[in-house]
Amino acid sequence: MAEKLEVKELDQVVVRFSGDSGDGMQLAGNIFSTVSATVGNGISTFPDYPADIRAPQGSLTGVSGFQVHIGSGRVYTPGDKCDVLVAMNAAALKTQYRFAKPQATIIIDTDSFGPKDLEKAQFKTSDYLGEMGIDPDRVVACPMTQMVKDCLAGSGMDNKSVLKCRNMFALGIVCWLFNRDISYVEAFLREKFDKKPAVAESNVKVVNAGFDYAANTHQSVPSTYRIDSKHKEPGRYMDITGNKATAYGLMAAAERAGLRLYLGSYPITPATDILHELAKHKSMGVITVQCEDEISGCASAVGAAFAGALAATSTSGPGICLKSEAMNLAVIDELPLVVIDVQRGGPSTGLPTKSEQTDLLQVLFGRNGESPMPVLAATSPTDCFRAAYMASKIALEHLTPVVVLTDAFVANGSSAWRLPDIGELPEIHPHYAPADQKGCYTPYRRDPETGARYWAIPGQEGYEHILGGLEKDGDTGAISTDPDNHDKMCRLRAMKVFQIPVPDVEVIGDGPADADLLIVGFGGTFGHLYSAMEELRAQGHKAALAHFSYINPLPRNTYSVLRSYKKVVVAEQNLGQFAAYLRMTVDGFVPYQFNQVKGQPFVVAELVKAFTKIIKS
């Protein structure tokens, strides 16, 4: 009988799965994070895909990673470095060990560390652990490939299909290490492969084999670990990615507004999963069209908005470039359109699977003419739901296109999400033309309080009208080239956006009277900047964070917040776009800047080091 190990309580742990892009590391990581969310843990994940479509097997550029941070309470980042690293081959160990803590446990498949594997990974000797300075006592070395073959011998599966199950053996080891109930994994696999029961049962068999192997051998692991959930609000939770949360936010808004949801889109990494998710929900009245190109995706959504739907289009930075003409049509027609921009590394094709915040100035100003457009930014995977919902509310109530900025980090990452009661969500009241305008309706008559024009749906008697890309007379709706009318219409469109009510930006941490530093950011960097602020305060510094999710219009208290602190640093994953925008809109604002464009999330330790230097300057 195996010796019973001590079970230690942990507040948090970071696990990184890595291997070839065909080794199923994303699936293994997703299952582990889902199981953790199911039992009430806080989670934050970071899928790190290779940029190659399919790099040669065993090559350094083809390594795929999935990092998950699990905590007993709320978790804000995927973690700077991991406590456990799963490396399915030599290339994974070579490239991913830099993400491991010095004391991390390393789990490897020794069958993938042969001479050819080491050569592909550019190891110089057969002593790969010594070459990398890894203590063998921290390594759980297991012949996974052979053990999976033995486990599935007689299953009738071909060798390629058998090898696809190796990820489940590694997952079984990790589940044992962290006292995860393997029945949750079994249920996940049977649901995922419900149409392929033989595949499901083979994976179930392998994950149990990995769990049993770890339980029976213990290897160099002195104890197992348990992470209990604490301070969790009662409710139903699920592990949700940012892209799925975005899709759900759009559906919830359509349901709350009593409208059909239309998505016109063209597939592009990393936004395609929004299209995939919405395409599953025809029963909810969702209409999805995969168009032949980006501009037709947006143009079809403009048509759907004219016809009375909650219309949306999804893309990434290169697609925003192509959609700009159709987006401008929605600006001049003043139609409710939600544009989802999942930012990725650029310019051009750039880094398709990596994350940046480099589209900010493009969505603010990257169109011809005076074309004001509200811009919101999601701060986390779960916050994508709020951002999509509120963008829809603004679009429908103020008759304007709205941009939602997410990025590859929050879109592909996931967190534990408490399912909301749709009745508790803010009401949405589309700005329809009232009955007293029947027979005398003109399309640019405006609400005197909000400046929003009234929305008339085609086919309604007494509300006939024409919209188009040429400037219109503000009174009659007829085409107009009058200089004074054009000046008036430009100002009205700009004022309408400026007057949209948005919440004040919240300041977390120390007040301005004695604070050493105010940290400012926007969008998906919230978790890292918040963690850096907390670390600064733990070190005895007085620090605060003002993180923006409403970019245009800016919150009304922006000026007072930014000008109240002696030292302010704007941190963003670009070369200073948000800082430039704030300098342009807040008189006399001259902040410090922290900028990185690496295609990777911020590292909290690097932020703390840079911010400490600013404090001491």
Coordinates of C-alpha atoms in Angstrom, one line a residue:
M1 CA 0.0 0.0 0.0
A2 CA 1.3 3.4 -0.9
E3 CA 2.5 5.7 1.9
K4 CA -0.1 8.3 2.9
L5 CA 1.3 11.8 2.2
E6 CA 0.7 14.9 4.1
V7 CA -1.9 17.3 2.5
K8 CA -0.8 20.9 2.8
E9 CA -3.2 23.9 2.6
L10 CA -2.3 26.5 0.0
D11 CA -3.8 30.0 -0.7
Q12 CA -2.7 29.9 -4.3
V13 CA -0.7 28.0 -6.9
V14 CA 0.3 28.5 -10.5
V15 CA 0.5 25.6 -13.0
R16 CA 1.8 25.8 -16.5
F17 CA 1.1 23.0 -19.1
S18 CA 3.4 23.0 -22.1
G19 CA 4.1 20.9 -25.1
D20 CA 3.9 20.7 -28.9
S21 CA 0.9 22.6 -30.4
G22 CA -0.7 19.2 -31.0
D23 CA -0.2 17.8 -27.5
G24 CA -3.4 19.1 -26.1
M25 CA -2.0 21.5 -23.6
Q26 CA -4.8 24.0 -24.0
L27 CA -7.4 21.2 -23.3
A28 CA -5.6 19.9 -20.3
G29 CA -5.2 23.4 -18.9
N30 CA -8.9 24.2 -19.6
I31 CA -10.1 21.1 -17.8
F32 CA -7.9 21.8 -14.8
S33 CA -9.1 25.4 -14.6
T34 CA -12.8 24.4 -15.1
V35 CA -12.6 21.8 -12.3
S36 CA -11.0 24.4 -10.1
A37 CA -13.7 27.0 -10.8
T38 CA -16.4 24.3 -10.2
V39 CA -15.1 23.7 -6.7
G40 CA -15.2 27.4 -6.0
N41 CA -11.6 28.5 -6.5
G42 CA -10.6 31.8 -8.0
I43 CA -8.8 31.3 -11.3
S44 CA -7.0 33.3 -14.0
T45 CA -5.6 31.6 -17.1
F46 CA -3.2 32.5 -19.9
P47 CA -3.2 30.4 -23.0
D48 CA 0.1 31.1 -24.8
Y49 CA -0.3 29.9 -28.4
P50 CA 2.6 29.6 -30.9
A51 CA 2.4 32.1 -33.8
D52 CA 3.2 29.3 -36.3
I53 CA 0.2 27.6 -38.0
R54 CA 1.8 24.3 -37.4
A55 CA 5.5 24.3 -36.6
P56 CA 7.6 21.1 -37.1
Q57 CA 7.0 18.6 -34.2
G58 CA 9.5 19.1 -31.4
S59 CA 10.7 22.5 -32.6
L60 CA 11.2 25.5 -30.3
T61 CA 8.8 27.7 -32.1
G62 CA 6.0 25.2 -31.9
V63 CA 5.6 25.1 -28.2
S64 CA 2.1 25.8 -26.8
G65 CA 1.6 26.8 -23.2
F66 CA -1.4 27.2 -20.9
Q67 CA -0.8 28.8 -17.5
V68 CA -3.5 28.8 -14.7
H69 CA -3.4 30.6 -11.4
I70 CA -5.7 29.1 -8.7
G71 CA -6.5 30.8 -5.5
S72 CA -8.7 30.3 -2.4
G73 CA -10.0 33.9 -3.1
R74 CA -10.1 36.2 -6.0
V75 CA -7.2 35.8 -8.5
Y76 CA -6.1 38.8 -10.6
T77 CA -3.4 37.5 -12.8
P78 CA -2.2 34.2 -14.2
G79 CA 1.0 34.7 -12.1
D80 CA 4.4 35.8 -13.1
K81 CA 6.0 32.3 -12.7
C82 CA 4.7 28.8 -12.1
D83 CA 4.9 26.5 -9.1
V84 CA 4.4 23.4 -11.3
L85 CA 5.6 23.1 -14.9
V86 CA 4.4 20.2 -17.2
A87 CA 6.8 19.8 -20.1
M88 CA 5.7 17.2 -22.6
N89 CA 8.9 17.3 -24.6
A90 CA 12.4 18.7 -24.7
A91 CA 11.5 21.9 -26.6
A92 CA 8.8 22.6 -24.0
L93 CA 11.3 22.3 -21.2
K94 CA 13.9 24.4 -23.0
T95 CA 11.5 27.3 -23.8
Q96 CA 9.1 27.2 -20.8
Y97 CA 11.5 26.7 -17.8
R98 CA 12.1 30.5 -17.7
F99 CA 8.4 30.8 -16.6
A100 CA 9.1 28.5 -13.6
K101 CA 10.0 29.5 -10.1
P102 CA 13.4 28.3 -8.8
Q103 CA 11.7 25.8 -6.5
A104 CA 9.1 24.7 -9.0
T105 CA 8.1 21.0 -9.5
I106 CA 8.8 19.9 -13.1
I107 CA 6.8 17.1 -14.7
I108 CA 8.3 15.6 -17.9
D109 CA 7.6 12.8 -20.3
T110 CA 11.0 11.1 -20.5
D111 CA 9.9 9.3 -23.7
S112 CA 10.1 12.7 -25.5
F113 CA 13.7 13.4 -24.4
G114 CA 15.5 11.1 -26.8
P115 CA 18.6 12.1 -28.9
K116 CA 16.5 13.5 -31.8
D117 CA 14.2 15.4 -29.4
L118 CA 17.2 17.0 -27.6
E119 CA 18.8 17.9 -31.0
K120 CA 15.6 19.7 -32.2
A121 CA 15.5 21.6 -28.9
Q122 CA 19.1 22.6 -29.4
F123 CA 20.5 20.9 -26.3
K124 CA 24.2 20.4 -26.5
T125 CA 24.5 17.3 -24.3
S126 CA 22.3 14.4 -23.1
D127 CA 22.4 15.9 -19.6
Y128 CA 19.5 18.3 -20.3
L129 CA 18.7 18.9 -16.6
G130 CA 22.3 19.7 -15.8
E131 CA 22.6 21.9 -18.9
M132 CA 19.7 24.0 -17.6
G133 CA 20.7 23.9 -14.0
I134 CA 17.6 22.0 -12.9
D135 CA 17.8 20.0 -9.6
P136 CA 16.8 16.4 -10.5
D137 CA 15.1 16.1 -7.1
R138 CA 12.5 18.6 -8.3
V139 CA 11.7 16.6 -11.4
V140 CA 8.8 14.1 -11.7
A141 CA 10.2 12.0 -14.6
C142 CA 7.7 9.7 -16.1
P143 CA 7.6 7.6 -19.3
M144 CA 4.2 8.9 -20.2
T145 CA 4.1 7.9 -23.9
Q146 CA 4.9 4.2 -23.1
M147 CA 2.5 4.1 -20.2
V148 CA -0.4 5.6 -22.3
K149 CA 0.4 3.0 -25.0
D150 CA 0.2 0.2 -22.3
C151 CA -3.0 1.7 -20.8
L152 CA -4.8 1.7 -24.2
A153 CA -3.4 -1.5 -25.5
G154 CA -6.2 -3.5 -27.0
S155 CA -8.5 -0.5 -27.3
G156 CA -8.4 -0.7 -31.1
M157 CA -7.2 2.9 -31.4
D158 CA -4.4 3.7 -33.9
N159 CA -1.1 4.9 -32.6
K160 CA -1.8 8.6 -33.5
S161 CA -5.0 8.6 -31.5
V162 CA -3.4 6.9 -28.6
L163 CA -0.6 9.5 -28.4
K164 CA -3.3 12.3 -28.4
C165 CA -4.2 11.0 -24.9
R166 CA -0.8 11.8 -23.3
N167 CA -2.1 15.1 -22.1
M168 CA -4.7 13.4 -20.0
F169 CA -2.0 11.3 -18.2
A170 CA -0.2 14.6 -17.3
L171 CA -3.5 16.1 -16.2
G172 CA -4.1 13.0 -13.9
I173 CA -0.7 13.6 -12.2
V174 CA -1.5 17.3 -11.6
C175 CA -5.0 16.4 -10.3
W176 CA -3.5 14.0 -7.8
L177 CA -0.9 16.6 -6.8
F178 CA -3.7 19.2 -5.9
N179 CA -6.3 16.8 -4.6
R180 CA -8.8 17.4 -7.4
D181 CA -11.8 15.1 -7.6
I182 CA -11.2 13.1 -10.7
S183 CA -14.9 12.6 -11.2
Y184 CA -15.2 16.2 -12.3
V185 CA -12.6 15.5 -15.1
E186 CA -14.5 12.4 -16.1
A187 CA -17.7 14.3 -16.4
F188 CA -16.0 17.0 -18.5
L189 CA -14.5 14.5 -20.9
R190 CA -17.8 12.6 -21.4
E191 CA -19.6 15.8 -22.1
K192 CA -16.9 17.1 -24.5
F193 CA -16.7 13.8 -26.4
D194 CA -20.4 12.8 -26.1
K195 CA -20.6 12.0 -29.8
K196 CA -17.4 9.9 -29.6
P197 CA -18.0 7.7 -26.5
A198 CA -15.0 5.5 -27.3
V199 CA -12.7 8.5 -27.3
A200 CA -14.2 9.8 -24.1
E201 CA -13.7 6.5 -22.3
S202 CA -10.1 6.2 -23.5
N203 CA -9.3 9.7 -22.1
V204 CA -11.1 8.8 -18.9
K205 CA -9.0 5.7 -18.6
V206 CA -5.8 7.6 -19.2
V207 CA -6.5 10.4 -16.8
N208 CA -7.2 7.8 -14.1
A209 CA -4.0 6.0 -15.0
G210 CA -2.0 9.3 -14.5
F211 CA -3.7 9.9 -11.2
D212 CA -3.0 6.4 -10.0
Y213 CA 0.6 6.5 -11.1
A214 CA 1.2 9.6 -9.1
A215 CA -0.7 8.2 -6.0
N216 CA 1.3 4.9 -6.1
T217 CA 4.8 6.3 -6.7
H218 CA 4.9 9.7 -5.2
Q219 CA 8.2 10.3 -7.0
S220 CA 10.0 13.3 -5.5
V221 CA 6.8 15.0 -4.3
P222 CA 6.9 15.2 -0.4
S223 CA 3.2 16.2 -0.1
T224 CA 0.0 16.9 -1.9
Y225 CA -1.8 20.2 -1.8
R226 CA -5.4 21.5 -1.3
I227 CA -6.7 25.0 -2.1
D228 CA -10.0 25.6 -0.5
S229 CA -12.4 28.4 -1.7
K230 CA -13.0 31.3 0.7
H231 CA -15.4 34.3 0.7
K232 CA -17.2 33.1 -2.4
E233 CA -20.5 34.8 -3.1
P234 CA -23.2 32.1 -3.3
G235 CA -24.4 31.3 -6.8
R236 CA -23.7 29.2 -9.9
Y237 CA -20.2 29.6 -11.2
M238 CA -18.5 28.6 -14.5
D239 CA -15.0 28.9 -16.0
I240 CA -15.5 31.4 -18.8
T241 CA -13.2 32.8 -21.4
G242 CA -13.3 36.5 -22.4
N243 CA -14.6 35.7 -25.9
K244 CA -17.4 33.6 -24.5
A245 CA -18.3 36.3 -21.9
T246 CA -18.4 38.8 -24.8
A247 CA -20.8 36.6 -26.7
Y248 CA -23.0 36.1 -23.6
G249 CA -23.0 39.9 -22.9
L250 CA -24.3 40.6 -26.4
M251 CA -27.0 37.9 -26.0
A252 CA -28.1 39.2 -22.6
A253 CA -28.4 42.8 -24.0
A254 CA -30.5 41.6 -26.9
E255 CA -32.8 39.7 -24.5
R256 CA -33.1 42.7 -22.2
A257 CA -33.8 45.0 -25.1
G258 CA -36.3 42.6 -26.7
L259 CA -34.4 42.5 -30.0
R260 CA -32.8 39.9 -32.3
L261 CA -29.0 39.8 -32.1
Y262 CA -27.1 39.8 -35.4
L263 CA -23.4 39.2 -35.8
G264 CA -21.7 39.8 -39.2
S265 CA -18.1 38.7 -38.9
Y266 CA -15.1 37.4 -40.8
P267 CA -12.8 34.9 -39.0
I268 CA -9.6 36.4 -37.5
T269 CA -7.4 35.4 -34.6
P270 CA -8.1 36.0 -31.7
A271 CA -11.7 37.0 -32.2
T272 CA -13.1 34.1 -34.1
D273 CA -14.4 32.3 -31.0
I274 CA -17.1 35.0 -30.6
L275 CA -18.5 34.0 -33.9
H276 CA -18.2 30.3 -33.0
E277 CA -20.0 30.8 -29.7
L278 CA -22.9 32.9 -31.0
A279 CA -23.4 30.5 -33.9
K280 CA -24.4 27.9 -31.3
H281 CA -27.4 29.9 -30.1
K282 CA -29.9 30.0 -32.9
S283 CA -32.5 28.9 -30.3
M284 CA -32.0 32.3 -28.6
G285 CA -32.8 34.1 -31.8
V286 CA -29.2 34.9 -32.7
I287 CA -28.3 35.4 -36.3
T288 CA -24.7 34.9 -37.4
V289 CA -23.2 35.4 -40.8
Q290 CA -19.7 34.5 -41.7
C291 CA -19.0 37.0 -44.4
E292 CA -16.5 36.9 -47.3
D293 CA -14.4 39.8 -45.9
E294 CA -14.1 42.3 -43.0
I295 CA -15.9 45.2 -44.7
S296 CA -18.9 43.0 -45.7
G297 CA -19.1 41.7 -42.1
C298 CA -19.4 45.2 -40.8
A299 CA -21.6 46.5 -43.7
S300 CA -24.1 43.6 -43.1
A301 CA -24.2 44.6 -39.4
V302 CA -25.0 48.2 -40.4
G303 CA -27.8 46.9 -42.5
A304 CA -29.1 44.8 -39.6
A305 CA -29.0 47.8 -37.3
F306 CA -31.0 49.8 -39.9
A307 CA -33.5 46.9 -39.9
G308 CA -34.0 47.0 -36.2
A309 CA -31.6 44.4 -34.7
L310 CA -29.0 44.7 -32.1
A311 CA -26.1 44.5 -34.6
A312 CA -22.5 43.6 -33.9
T313 CA -19.3 42.8 -35.7
S314 CA -16.2 41.2 -34.3
T315 CA -12.6 41.4 -35.4
S316 CA -9.0 42.3 -34.4
G317 CA -6.8 45.2 -35.3
P318 CA -6.2 44.4 -39.0
G319 CA -9.9 43.9 -39.4
I320 CA -10.6 47.3 -37.8
C321 CA -8.5 48.9 -40.6
L322 CA -10.7 47.2 -43.2
K323 CA -14.0 47.9 -41.4
S324 CA -13.3 51.6 -40.9
E325 CA -15.3 52.7 -44.0
A326 CA -18.4 50.8 -42.9
M327 CA -17.9 51.9 -39.3
N328 CA -18.0 55.5 -40.6
L329 CA -21.3 54.7 -42.4
A330 CA -22.7 53.8 -39.0
V331 CA -21.3 57.1 -37.5
I332 CA -23.0 59.3 -40.1
D333 CA -26.2 57.3 -40.2
E334 CA -26.2 57.2 -36.3
L335 CA -27.1 53.5 -36.1
P336 CA -26.6 51.2 -33.1
L337 CA -23.7 49.0 -33.9
V338 CA -21.3 47.2 -31.5
V339 CA -17.8 46.6 -32.8
I340 CA -15.7 44.1 -30.9
D341 CA -11.9 44.6 -31.3
V342 CA -9.9 41.8 -29.8
Q343 CA -6.4 43.4 -30.0
R344 CA -3.4 41.4 -31.0
G345 CA 0.2 42.1 -31.9
G346 CA 0.8 44.3 -34.9
P347 CA 1.3 46.0 -37.2
S348 CA 0.1 44.1 -40.3
T349 CA -0.2 40.4 -39.6
G350 CA 2.3 41.0 -36.7
L351 CA 1.9 38.5 -33.9
P352 CA -1.5 36.9 -34.5
T353 CA -1.7 34.9 -31.3
K354 CA -0.1 37.4 -28.9
S355 CA -1.6 40.3 -26.9
E356 CA -1.2 44.1 -27.1
Q357 CA -3.1 47.3 -26.5
T358 CA -2.0 48.9 -29.7
D359 CA -5.4 49.6 -31.4
L360 CA -6.5 52.4 -29.0
L361 CA -5.7 55.4 -31.2
Q362 CA -7.0 53.5 -34.2
V363 CA -10.5 53.0 -32.7
L364 CA -10.5 56.6 -31.4
F365 CA -9.4 58.4 -34.5
G366 CA -8.7 55.9 -37.3
R367 CA -11.5 57.0 -39.6
N368 CA -11.9 59.9 -42.1
G369 CA -13.6 63.0 -41.1
E370 CA -14.9 63.9 -37.6
S371 CA -16.2 60.5 -36.6
P372 CA -16.7 60.3 -32.8
M373 CA -17.4 56.9 -31.4
P374 CA -17.7 55.7 -27.8
V375 CA -15.0 53.3 -26.7
L376 CA -15.1 50.8 -23.8
A377 CA -12.4 48.4 -22.6
A378 CA -12.8 45.1 -20.8
T379 CA -10.6 44.7 -17.7
S380 CA -10.7 40.9 -17.4
P381 CA -12.2 37.8 -19.0
T382 CA -15.4 38.0 -16.9
D383 CA -15.6 41.8 -17.4
C384 CA -16.0 41.2 -21.1
F385 CA -19.6 40.4 -20.3
R386 CA -20.1 43.8 -18.7
A387 CA -18.3 45.6 -21.5
A388 CA -20.3 44.0 -24.3
Y389 CA -23.6 44.5 -22.4
M390 CA -23.0 48.2 -21.6
A391 CA -21.7 48.8 -25.1
S392 CA -25.0 47.4 -26.4
K393 CA -27.0 49.6 -24.0
I394 CA -25.1 52.7 -25.1
A395 CA -25.5 51.9 -28.8
L396 CA -29.3 51.3 -28.5
E397 CA -30.1 54.2 -26.2
H398 CA -27.9 56.8 -27.9
L399 CA -28.0 55.6 -31.5
T400 CA -24.3 55.3 -32.1
P401 CA -21.7 52.7 -33.0
V402 CA -19.6 51.7 -30.0
V403 CA -16.2 49.9 -29.9
V404 CA -15.4 47.3 -27.2
L405 CA -11.7 46.8 -26.8
T406 CA -10.6 43.5 -25.4
D407 CA -7.2 41.8 -26.2
A408 CA -5.9 38.3 -26.8
F409 CA -4.9 38.0 -23.1
V410 CA -8.4 38.6 -21.7
A411 CA -10.2 37.1 -24.7
N412 CA -8.4 33.7 -24.5
G413 CA -7.9 33.8 -20.8
S414 CA -10.6 32.6 -18.4
S415 CA -11.8 33.3 -14.9
A416 CA -14.5 31.9 -12.5
W417 CA -17.7 33.7 -13.3
R418 CA -20.9 33.9 -11.3
L419 CA -23.8 33.7 -13.6
P420 CA -26.0 36.8 -13.3
D421 CA -29.7 37.1 -12.9
I422 CA -30.7 38.8 -16.2
G423 CA -33.5 40.6 -14.2
E424 CA -30.8 42.3 -12.2
L425 CA -28.9 43.7 -15.2
P426 CA -29.5 47.4 -16.1
E427 CA -32.6 48.0 -18.2
I428 CA -32.1 48.8 -21.9
H429 CA -34.5 51.1 -23.7
P430 CA -33.9 51.5 -27.4
H431 CA -34.4 55.1 -28.5
Y432 CA -37.4 54.5 -30.7
A433 CA -39.3 57.3 -32.5
P434 CA -42.4 58.2 -30.4
A435 CA -45.9 57.9 -31.7
D436 CA -46.4 61.7 -32.0
Q437 CA -43.8 61.7 -34.8
K438 CA -45.8 59.4 -37.1
G439 CA -46.4 61.1 -40.4
C440 CA -43.9 63.9 -39.7
Y441 CA -40.8 61.8 -38.8
T442 CA -37.4 63.0 -40.0
P443 CA -34.3 60.8 -39.2
Y444 CA -32.2 63.4 -37.5
R445 CA -34.7 65.0 -35.1
R446 CA -33.0 64.7 -31.7
D447 CA -33.8 64.1 -28.1
P448 CA -33.2 67.5 -26.5
E449 CA -31.6 65.9 -23.4
T450 CA -29.3 63.3 -24.9
G451 CA -28.8 64.6 -28.4
A452 CA -29.6 61.1 -29.7
R453 CA -31.7 60.9 -32.9
Y454 CA -34.9 58.7 -32.9
W455 CA -34.8 55.2 -34.3
A456 CA -37.5 54.3 -36.8
I457 CA -37.6 50.7 -38.1
P458 CA -38.2 50.3 -41.8
G459 CA -41.7 49.1 -42.7
Q460 CA -43.5 51.3 -40.2
E461 CA -46.1 53.4 -41.9
G462 CA -45.5 57.1 -41.3
Y463 CA -41.8 56.7 -40.5
E464 CA -40.5 56.3 -44.0
H465 CA -36.9 57.7 -44.4
I466 CA -33.6 57.3 -46.1
L467 CA -30.1 57.0 -44.6
G468 CA -26.8 57.0 -46.4
G469 CA -23.2 58.0 -46.5
L470 CA -23.7 61.6 -47.7
E471 CA -24.2 64.4 -45.2
K472 CA -27.9 65.1 -44.5
D473 CA -29.8 68.2 -43.5
G474 CA -30.4 68.1 -39.7
D475 CA -34.0 69.2 -40.1
T476 CA -35.3 67.5 -43.3
G477 CA -33.0 64.5 -43.6
A478 CA -32.3 65.4 -47.3
I479 CA -28.8 65.3 -48.7
S480 CA -27.1 68.6 -47.9
T481 CA -23.7 70.2 -48.9
D482 CA -24.4 73.4 -47.0
P483 CA -21.3 74.4 -45.0
D484 CA -23.2 75.6 -41.9
N485 CA -25.3 72.4 -41.8
H486 CA -22.2 70.2 -42.0
D487 CA -20.5 72.1 -39.2
K488 CA -23.7 71.8 -37.1
M489 CA -24.0 68.0 -37.7
C490 CA -20.4 67.3 -36.9
R491 CA -20.8 69.2 -33.6
L492 CA -24.1 67.4 -32.8
R493 CA -22.6 64.0 -33.4
A494 CA -19.6 64.9 -31.2
M495 CA -21.7 66.4 -28.4
K496 CA -24.0 63.3 -28.4
V497 CA -21.0 61.1 -27.6
F498 CA -19.5 63.5 -25.1
Q499 CA -22.8 63.7 -23.2
I500 CA -23.1 59.9 -22.7
P501 CA -23.2 59.3 -18.9
V502 CA -20.5 56.9 -17.8
P503 CA -19.4 55.9 -14.2
D504 CA -16.7 57.9 -12.5
V505 CA -13.3 56.2 -12.5
E506 CA -12.7 54.5 -9.2
V507 CA -9.5 55.1 -7.3
I508 CA -8.3 52.1 -5.4
G509 CA -5.7 52.5 -2.6
D510 CA -4.3 55.6 -1.0
G511 CA -5.7 59.1 -1.4
P512 CA -3.8 62.0 -3.1
A513 CA -2.8 63.8 0.1
D514 CA 0.1 61.5 1.0
A515 CA 0.3 59.0 -1.9
D516 CA 3.7 58.3 -3.4
L517 CA 2.3 57.3 -6.8
L518 CA -1.0 56.9 -8.8
I519 CA -0.9 54.1 -11.3
V520 CA -3.1 54.6 -14.4
G521 CA -4.1 51.9 -16.9
F522 CA -6.9 50.7 -19.1
G523 CA -8.4 47.5 -20.3
G524 CA -6.9 44.1 -19.7
T525 CA -3.9 45.2 -17.6
F526 CA -6.1 45.7 -14.5
G527 CA -5.0 42.5 -12.7
H528 CA -1.3 43.1 -13.1
L529 CA -1.5 46.8 -12.2
Y530 CA -3.7 46.0 -9.1
S531 CA -1.3 43.3 -8.0
A532 CA 1.7 45.7 -8.4
M533 CA -0.1 48.4 -6.4
E534 CA -0.8 45.8 -3.6
E535 CA 2.9 44.8 -3.6
L536 CA 4.0 48.4 -3.4
R537 CA 1.7 49.0 -0.4
A538 CA 3.0 45.8 1.2
Q539 CA 6.5 47.2 0.9
G540 CA 5.5 50.4 2.8
H541 CA 4.8 52.7 -0.2
K542 CA 1.6 54.7 -0.5
A543 CA 0.1 53.8 -3.9
A544 CA -3.2 54.0 -5.7
L545 CA -4.7 52.7 -9.0
A546 CA -7.1 54.5 -11.4
H547 CA -8.0 52.0 -14.1
F548 CA -10.2 53.0 -17.0
S549 CA -12.8 50.9 -18.7
Y550 CA -14.6 53.9 -20.3
I551 CA -12.2 55.6 -22.8
N552 CA -14.6 57.8 -24.8
P553 CA -16.2 59.7 -23.3
L554 CA -13.8 59.7 -20.3
P555 CA -15.4 59.7 -16.8
R556 CA -16.3 63.2 -15.6
N557 CA -13.9 63.0 -12.7
T558 CA -10.8 62.2 -14.9
Y559 CA -9.3 65.6 -14.6
S560 CA -9.7 65.9 -10.8
V561 CA -8.2 62.4 -10.2
L562 CA -5.2 62.8 -12.5
R563 CA -4.3 66.3 -11.4
S564 CA -4.6 65.4 -7.6
Y565 CA -1.5 63.2 -7.4
K566 CA 2.0 64.5 -7.4
K567 CA 3.3 61.5 -9.4
V568 CA 1.3 59.6 -11.9
V569 CA 2.5 56.7 -14.2
V570 CA 0.5 55.5 -17.1
A571 CA 1.3 51.8 -17.8
E572 CA 0.1 50.2 -21.1
Q573 CA 1.1 47.5 -23.6
N574 CA 1.9 49.9 -26.4
L575 CA 4.3 52.9 -26.8
G576 CA 2.2 55.4 -25.0
Q577 CA -1.2 55.7 -26.8
F578 CA -3.4 56.1 -23.7
A579 CA -0.9 58.5 -22.1
A580 CA -0.9 60.6 -25.3
Y581 CA -4.8 60.6 -25.3
L582 CA -4.9 61.7 -21.7
R583 CA -2.3 64.5 -22.3
M584 CA -4.5 65.7 -25.2
T585 CA -7.7 65.8 -23.1
V586 CA -6.5 66.7 -19.6
D587 CA -4.8 70.1 -19.6
G588 CA -1.4 70.2 -17.9
F589 CA -1.2 66.4 -17.4
V590 CA 2.4 65.2 -17.9
P591 CA 2.7 61.6 -16.5
Y592 CA 5.5 59.1 -16.2
Q593 CA 5.1 56.2 -18.6
F594 CA 5.7 52.4 -18.5
N595 CA 5.4 50.9 -21.9
Q596 CA 6.0 47.3 -23.2
V597 CA 5.1 45.8 -26.6
K598 CA 6.2 42.2 -26.1
G599 CA 3.0 40.4 -27.0
Q600 CA 3.0 39.0 -23.4
P601 CA 1.1 40.1 -20.3
F602 CA 2.9 42.4 -17.8
V603 CA 5.1 40.8 -15.2
V604 CA 4.1 42.1 -11.8
A605 CA 7.7 42.0 -10.5
E606 CA 8.9 44.2 -13.3
L607 CA 6.1 46.7 -12.7
V608 CA 7.0 46.9 -9.0
K609 CA 10.6 47.5 -9.8
A610 CA 9.8 50.3 -12.3
F611 CA 7.2 51.9 -10.1
T612 CA 9.6 51.9 -7.1
K613 CA 12.2 53.6 -9.2
I614 CA 9.7 56.4 -10.0
I615 CA 8.7 56.8 -6.4
K616 CA 12.3 57.2 -5.3
S617 CA 13.2 59.6 -8.2

